[in-house]
Short mmCIF file of C-alpha atoms in Angstrom, two decimals:
data_model
loop_
_atom_site.label_atom_id
_atom_site.label_comp_id
_atom_site.label_asym_id
_atom_site.label_seq_id
_atom_site.Cartn_x
_atom_site.Cartn_y
_atom_site.Cartn_z
CA UNK D 23 0.00 0.00 0.00
CA UNK D 24 1.08 3.58 -0.64
CA UNK D 25 0.29 6.80 1.14
CA UNK D 26 -1.72 9.46 -0.70
CA UNK D 27 -2.79 13.07 -0.27
CA UNK D 28 -6.13 13.89 -1.89
CA UNK D 29 -7.71 17.34 -2.14
CA UNK D 30 -10.30 19.21 -4.18
CA UNK D 31 -9.94 22.12 -6.62
CA UNK D 32 -13.13 24.08 -7.25
CA UNK D 33 -13.68 27.63 -8.40
CA UNK D 34 -16.33 29.77 -10.01
CA UNK D 35 -13.56 30.65 -12.47
CA UNK D 36 -10.32 28.78 -13.17
CA UNK D 37 -7.70 28.97 -15.91
CA UNK D 38 -5.06 26.30 -16.48
CA UNK D 39 -2.76 27.62 -19.17
CA UNK D 40 -1.78 25.89 -22.37
CA UNK D 41 0.95 26.89 -24.81
CA UNK D 42 0.16 30.59 -25.36
CA UNK D 43 1.25 32.28 -28.58
CA UNK D 44 -0.30 35.54 -29.71
CA UNK D 45 -3.46 37.11 -28.39
CA UNK D 46 -5.47 33.93 -27.63
CA UNK D 47 -4.67 32.33 -24.24
CA UNK D 48 -6.89 29.28 -23.75
CA UNK D 49 -7.34 27.07 -20.69
CA UNK D 50 -6.76 23.34 -20.48
CA UNK D 51 -9.75 21.22 -19.53
CA UNK D 52 -8.13 20.14 -16.26
CA UNK D 53 -5.45 21.39 -13.84
CA UNK D 54 -2.03 20.97 -15.41
CA UNK D 55 0.94 19.63 -13.48
CA UNK D 56 2.57 23.05 -13.32
CA UNK D 57 -0.68 24.61 -12.02
CA UNK D 58 -1.07 22.10 -9.19
CA UNK D 59 2.53 22.34 -8.02
CA UNK D 60 2.47 26.11 -8.40
CA UNK D 61 -0.54 26.19 -6.09
CA UNK D 62 1.24 23.93 -3.59
CA UNK D 63 4.32 26.15 -3.77
CA UNK D 64 2.21 29.20 -2.90
CA UNK D 65 0.66 27.36 0.04
CA UNK D 66 4.14 26.42 1.28
CA UNK D 67 5.43 29.97 0.85
CA UNK D 68 7.94 29.14 -1.89
CA UNK D 69 8.71 32.20 -4.02
CA UNK D 70 8.96 32.14 -7.80
CA UNK D 71 12.71 32.87 -7.81
CA UNK D 72 13.49 29.83 -5.60
CA UNK D 73 14.12 27.55 -8.55
CA UNK D 74 15.78 24.71 -6.60
CA UNK D 75 12.90 24.42 -4.11
CA UNK D 76 10.31 24.57 -6.89
CA UNK D 77 12.12 21.87 -8.89
CA UNK D 78 12.35 19.59 -5.84
CA UNK D 79 8.65 20.04 -5.14
CA UNK D 80 7.58 19.26 -8.70
CA UNK D 81 9.97 16.33 -9.13
CA UNK D 82 9.32 14.60 -5.82
CA UNK D 83 5.72 13.49 -6.31
CA UNK D 84 3.49 11.66 -8.76
CA UNK D 85 0.22 13.40 -9.59
CA UNK D 86 -3.20 12.42 -10.87
CA UNK D 87 -6.25 14.62 -11.42
CA UNK D 88 -9.85 13.41 -11.73
CA UNK D 89 -12.39 15.53 -13.61
CA UNK D 90 -15.53 15.54 -11.46
CA UNK D 91 -17.32 18.37 -13.31
CA UNK D 92 -15.70 19.73 -16.50
CA UNK D 93 -17.44 23.09 -16.18
CA UNK D 94 -18.27 25.50 -18.99
CA UNK D 95 -15.71 27.23 -21.20
CA UNK D 96 -15.61 31.03 -21.23
CA UNK D 97 -13.58 33.26 -23.56
CA UNK D 98 -13.05 36.76 -22.18
CA UNK D 99 -11.86 39.78 -24.14
CA UNK D 100 -9.08 41.73 -22.41
CA UNK D 101 -7.46 45.09 -23.02
CA UNK D 102 -4.26 45.79 -21.11
CA UNK D 103 -2.19 48.96 -21.01
CA UNK D 104 1.57 48.47 -20.84
CA UNK D 105 4.37 51.06 -20.83
CA UNK D 106 7.15 51.25 -23.43
CA UNK D 107 10.34 49.50 -22.33
CA UNK D 108 13.47 51.57 -21.90
CA UNK D 109 16.85 50.68 -20.49
CA UNK D 110 17.59 51.95 -16.98
CA UNK D 111 13.92 52.72 -16.39
CA UNK D 112 12.28 50.72 -13.61
CA UNK D 113 8.53 50.80 -13.08
CA UNK D 114 7.91 50.20 -9.39
CA UNK D 115 4.14 50.77 -9.32
CA UNK D 116 1.19 50.59 -11.65
CA UNK D 117 0.96 54.38 -11.45
CA UNK D 118 4.51 54.58 -12.84
CA UNK D 119 3.54 52.29 -15.72
CA UNK D 120 0.51 54.37 -16.70
CA UNK D 121 2.09 57.79 -16.67
CA UNK D 122 4.15 58.58 -13.60
CA UNK D 123 7.44 57.93 -15.39
CA UNK D 124 6.29 58.47 -18.98
CA UNK D 125 7.02 61.55 -21.03
CA UNK D 126 4.38 63.59 -22.81
CA UNK D 127 5.19 61.83 -26.09
CA UNK D 128 5.09 58.32 -24.51
CA UNK D 129 1.48 57.12 -24.28
CA UNK D 130 1.00 53.60 -22.85
CA UNK D 131 0.62 50.78 -25.35
CA UNK D 132 -2.62 48.80 -25.53
CA UNK D 133 -2.42 45.01 -25.75
CA UNK D 134 -5.51 43.06 -26.86
CA UNK D 135 -6.04 39.44 -25.85
CA UNK D 136 -8.69 36.78 -25.41
CA UNK D 137 -8.33 34.54 -22.36
CA UNK D 138 -10.00 31.24 -21.71
CA UNK D 139 -11.54 30.21 -18.39
CA UNK D 140 -13.47 27.27 -16.93
CA UNK D 141 -16.67 28.09 -15.03
CA UNK D 142 -17.88 25.88 -12.14
CA UNK D 143 -15.31 23.14 -12.80
CA UNK D 144 -14.53 20.66 -10.01
CA UNK D 145 -11.45 18.43 -9.83
CA UNK D 146 -9.91 16.02 -7.35
CA UNK D 147 -6.10 15.95 -7.17
CA UNK D 148 -4.12 13.03 -5.76
CA UNK D 149 -0.43 13.06 -4.78
CA UNK D 150 1.98 10.35 -3.70
CA UNK D 151 5.79 10.35 -3.39
CA UNK D 152 7.36 9.50 -6.73
CA UNK D 153 8.44 5.87 -7.05
CA UNK D 154 11.72 6.77 -8.76
CA UNK D 155 12.34 10.52 -8.46
CA UNK D 156 15.50 12.13 -9.86
CA UNK D 157 18.42 11.99 -7.46
CA UNK D 158 18.14 15.73 -6.79
CA UNK D 159 14.35 15.78 -6.47
CA UNK D 160 13.42 13.45 -3.61
CA UNK D 161 10.21 14.49 -1.85
CA UNK D 162 11.14 17.66 0.07
CA UNK D 163 7.98 17.71 2.19
CA UNK D 164 5.92 15.05 3.91
CA UNK D 165 2.35 14.62 2.75
CA UNK D 166 1.29 15.80 6.21
CA UNK D 167 3.19 19.05 5.65
CA UNK D 168 1.51 19.53 2.27
CA UNK D 169 -1.91 18.93 3.82
CA UNK D 170 -1.20 21.50 6.53
CA UNK D 171 -0.07 24.02 3.91
CA UNK D 172 -3.33 23.53 1.98
CA UNK D 173 -5.28 24.23 5.16
CA UNK D 174 -3.19 27.26 6.16
CA UNK D 175 -1.47 28.68 3.05
CA UNK D 176 1.43 31.10 3.46
CA UNK D 177 0.85 32.92 0.15
CA UNK D 178 -2.47 33.41 -1.61
CA UNK D 179 -3.32 30.33 -3.72
CA UNK D 180 -5.27 30.68 -6.95
CA UNK D 181 -6.56 28.38 -9.69
CA UNK D 182 -4.24 29.20 -12.57
CA UNK D 183 -4.58 33.00 -12.61
CA UNK D 184 -4.57 35.53 -9.79
CA UNK D 185 -8.13 36.52 -10.72
CA UNK D 186 -9.32 32.95 -9.97
CA UNK D 187 -9.37 32.29 -6.20
CA UNK D 188 -10.67 28.91 -4.98
CA UNK D 189 -14.37 29.00 -4.14
CA UNK D 190 -14.20 26.24 -1.53
CA UNK D 191 -11.51 24.98 0.90
CA UNK D 192 -9.13 22.35 -0.47
CA UNK D 193 -10.18 19.82 2.21
CA UNK D 194 -6.93 17.78 2.15
CA UNK D 195 -7.18 14.15 3.21
CA UNK D 196 -4.47 11.57 3.90
CA UNK D 197 -4.67 7.80 3.68
CA UNK D 198 -3.07 4.52 2.63
CA UNK D 199 -4.53 2.74 -0.38
CA UNK D 200 -3.72 -0.09 -2.76
CA UNK D 201 -3.94 2.19 -5.79
CA UNK D 202 -4.52 5.71 -6.95
CA UNK D 203 -8.00 4.75 -8.12
CA UNK D 204 -8.85 3.48 -4.64
CA UNK D 205 -7.63 6.75 -3.11
CA UNK D 206 -9.79 8.80 -5.47
CA UNK D 207 -12.83 6.58 -4.93
CA UNK D 208 -12.63 7.05 -1.15
CA UNK D 209 -12.60 10.86 -1.31
CA UNK D 210 -16.11 12.37 -0.85
CA UNK D 211 -17.05 15.21 -3.17
CA UNK D 212 -18.07 18.56 -1.73
CA UNK D 213 -21.87 18.83 -1.59
CA UNK D 214 -21.72 22.62 -2.00
CA UNK D 215 -20.07 22.18 -5.42
CA UNK D 216 -22.86 19.91 -6.63
CA UNK D 217 -26.23 21.58 -5.95
CA UNK D 218 -29.53 19.87 -6.71
CA UNK D 219 -29.61 18.57 -10.28
CA UNK D 220 -25.84 18.63 -10.84
CA UNK D 221 -24.11 15.26 -10.74
CA UNK D 222 -20.45 14.25 -11.05
CA UNK D 223 -19.26 13.33 -14.52
CA UNK D 224 -19.85 9.61 -15.18
CA UNK D 225 -17.54 7.98 -16.02
CA UNK D 226 -14.94 10.35 -14.61
CA UNK D 227 -11.87 11.13 -16.67
CA UNK D 228 -8.53 10.93 -14.86
CA UNK D 229 -5.14 12.29 -15.98
CA UNK D 230 -1.99 10.82 -14.44
CA UNK D 231 1.79 10.94 -14.73
CA UNK D 232 2.38 7.20 -15.04
CA UNK D 233 0.70 4.30 -16.80
CA UNK D 234 0.86 2.30 -13.58
CA UNK D 235 -1.52 4.77 -11.91
CA UNK D 236 -4.48 3.71 -14.08
CA UNK D 237 -5.83 0.22 -14.76
CA UNK D 238 -4.58 -0.68 -18.28
CA UNK D 239 -8.07 -1.64 -19.47
CA UNK D 240 -9.35 1.87 -18.73
CA UNK D 241 -6.56 3.84 -20.45
CA UNK D 242 -7.97 5.84 -23.37
CA UNK D 243 -4.95 7.86 -24.55
CA UNK D 244 -1.39 8.93 -23.80
CA UNK D 245 -1.34 12.62 -24.71
CA UNK D 246 1.82 14.63 -25.22
CA UNK D 247 1.64 17.64 -22.89
CA UNK D 248 3.94 20.56 -22.11
CA UNK D 249 3.39 21.23 -18.41
CA UNK D 250 6.57 20.20 -16.63
CA UNK D 251 8.27 23.40 -15.50
CA UNK D 252 11.94 23.81 -16.43
CA UNK D 253 12.42 27.41 -15.31
CA UNK D 254 9.75 29.45 -13.56
CA UNK D 255 11.26 32.88 -14.10
CA UNK D 256 11.33 32.54 -17.89
CA UNK D 257 8.17 30.40 -18.09
CA UNK D 258 9.98 27.48 -19.75
CA UNK D 259 8.28 24.08 -19.92
CA UNK D 260 9.21 20.69 -21.33
CA UNK D 261 7.08 18.02 -22.94
CA UNK D 262 6.14 14.76 -21.28
CA UNK D 263 3.93 11.79 -22.10
CA UNK D 264 0.96 11.57 -19.75
CA UNK D 265 -1.81 9.02 -19.50
CA UNK D 266 -5.56 9.54 -19.64
CA UNK D 267 -8.22 7.04 -18.60
CA UNK D 268 -11.66 6.64 -17.11
CA UNK D 269 -12.64 5.69 -13.59
CA UNK D 270 -15.71 5.55 -11.38
CA UNK D 271 -17.22 8.94 -10.51
CA UNK D 272 -16.85 10.42 -7.07
CA UNK D 273 -19.70 10.27 -4.58
CA UNK D 274 -21.25 13.46 -3.23
CA UNK D 275 -21.54 13.17 0.55
CA UNK D 276 -21.59 15.43 3.62
CA UNK D 277 -18.13 15.87 5.09
CA UNK D 278 -17.43 14.52 8.54
CA UNK D 279 -14.37 14.97 10.70
CA UNK D 280 -11.17 13.93 8.95
CA UNK D 281 -9.22 12.66 11.94
CA UNK D 282 -6.02 11.95 10.10
CA UNK D 283 -5.81 15.31 8.36
CA UNK D 284 -6.96 17.04 11.53
CA UNK D 285 -9.46 19.23 9.70
CA UNK D 286 -12.99 20.03 10.77
CA UNK D 287 -15.03 21.60 7.94
CA UNK D 288 -16.63 24.95 8.63
#
């Protein structure tokens, strides 16, 4: 048996970035690996410039995400004002960017974009220490420490973009299970995220890092994705081969006391 950390990701709006070129910035249909570990890094208080800590966090665990409710896609039209770039000029505030440091003949530029979001999407994430992590990326935190960080985050967590805060607590739960599928099946879905008439997706789609995480008979595809972070500061990612399959849907149930995680729902 292996030890797992399971938690929910639900928001009125969420955006899990794909490869973004040009003005259209769409969202993936589920939380990407970089989005989940970026959220965990914020909860732990790891800053974006701490590349070694971020790499150890991402490389030390295997991840799977179950799609409980895929939500509805939304494409929003954005206009953004940005200042012209000049050497030796540092913009310290938004007021500086929009005129405080600009000359009379330097109006701000306007950037147009369309950004994709997911509305009312619910996901269940499942983590376990990687079976064979890189030598420099052994699990840097216990699952208990990750659960505590999800309950009491150091920095503000968000679902992909800063404008997308979580709408419900993460409700982390710890346990030992024979498989990832067993861990997901034992995690109750949040009743508040599934009001009357809304049911979990059946069958549920699950995305995982490794083939071993999903029963071979239920594997539907092995997509090539670019969501493993190489360098956070420059937003560099590398490709990897994931695995997608189907599993039993989660069960909506009232939450009781989670003794092992030490959390009492409000």
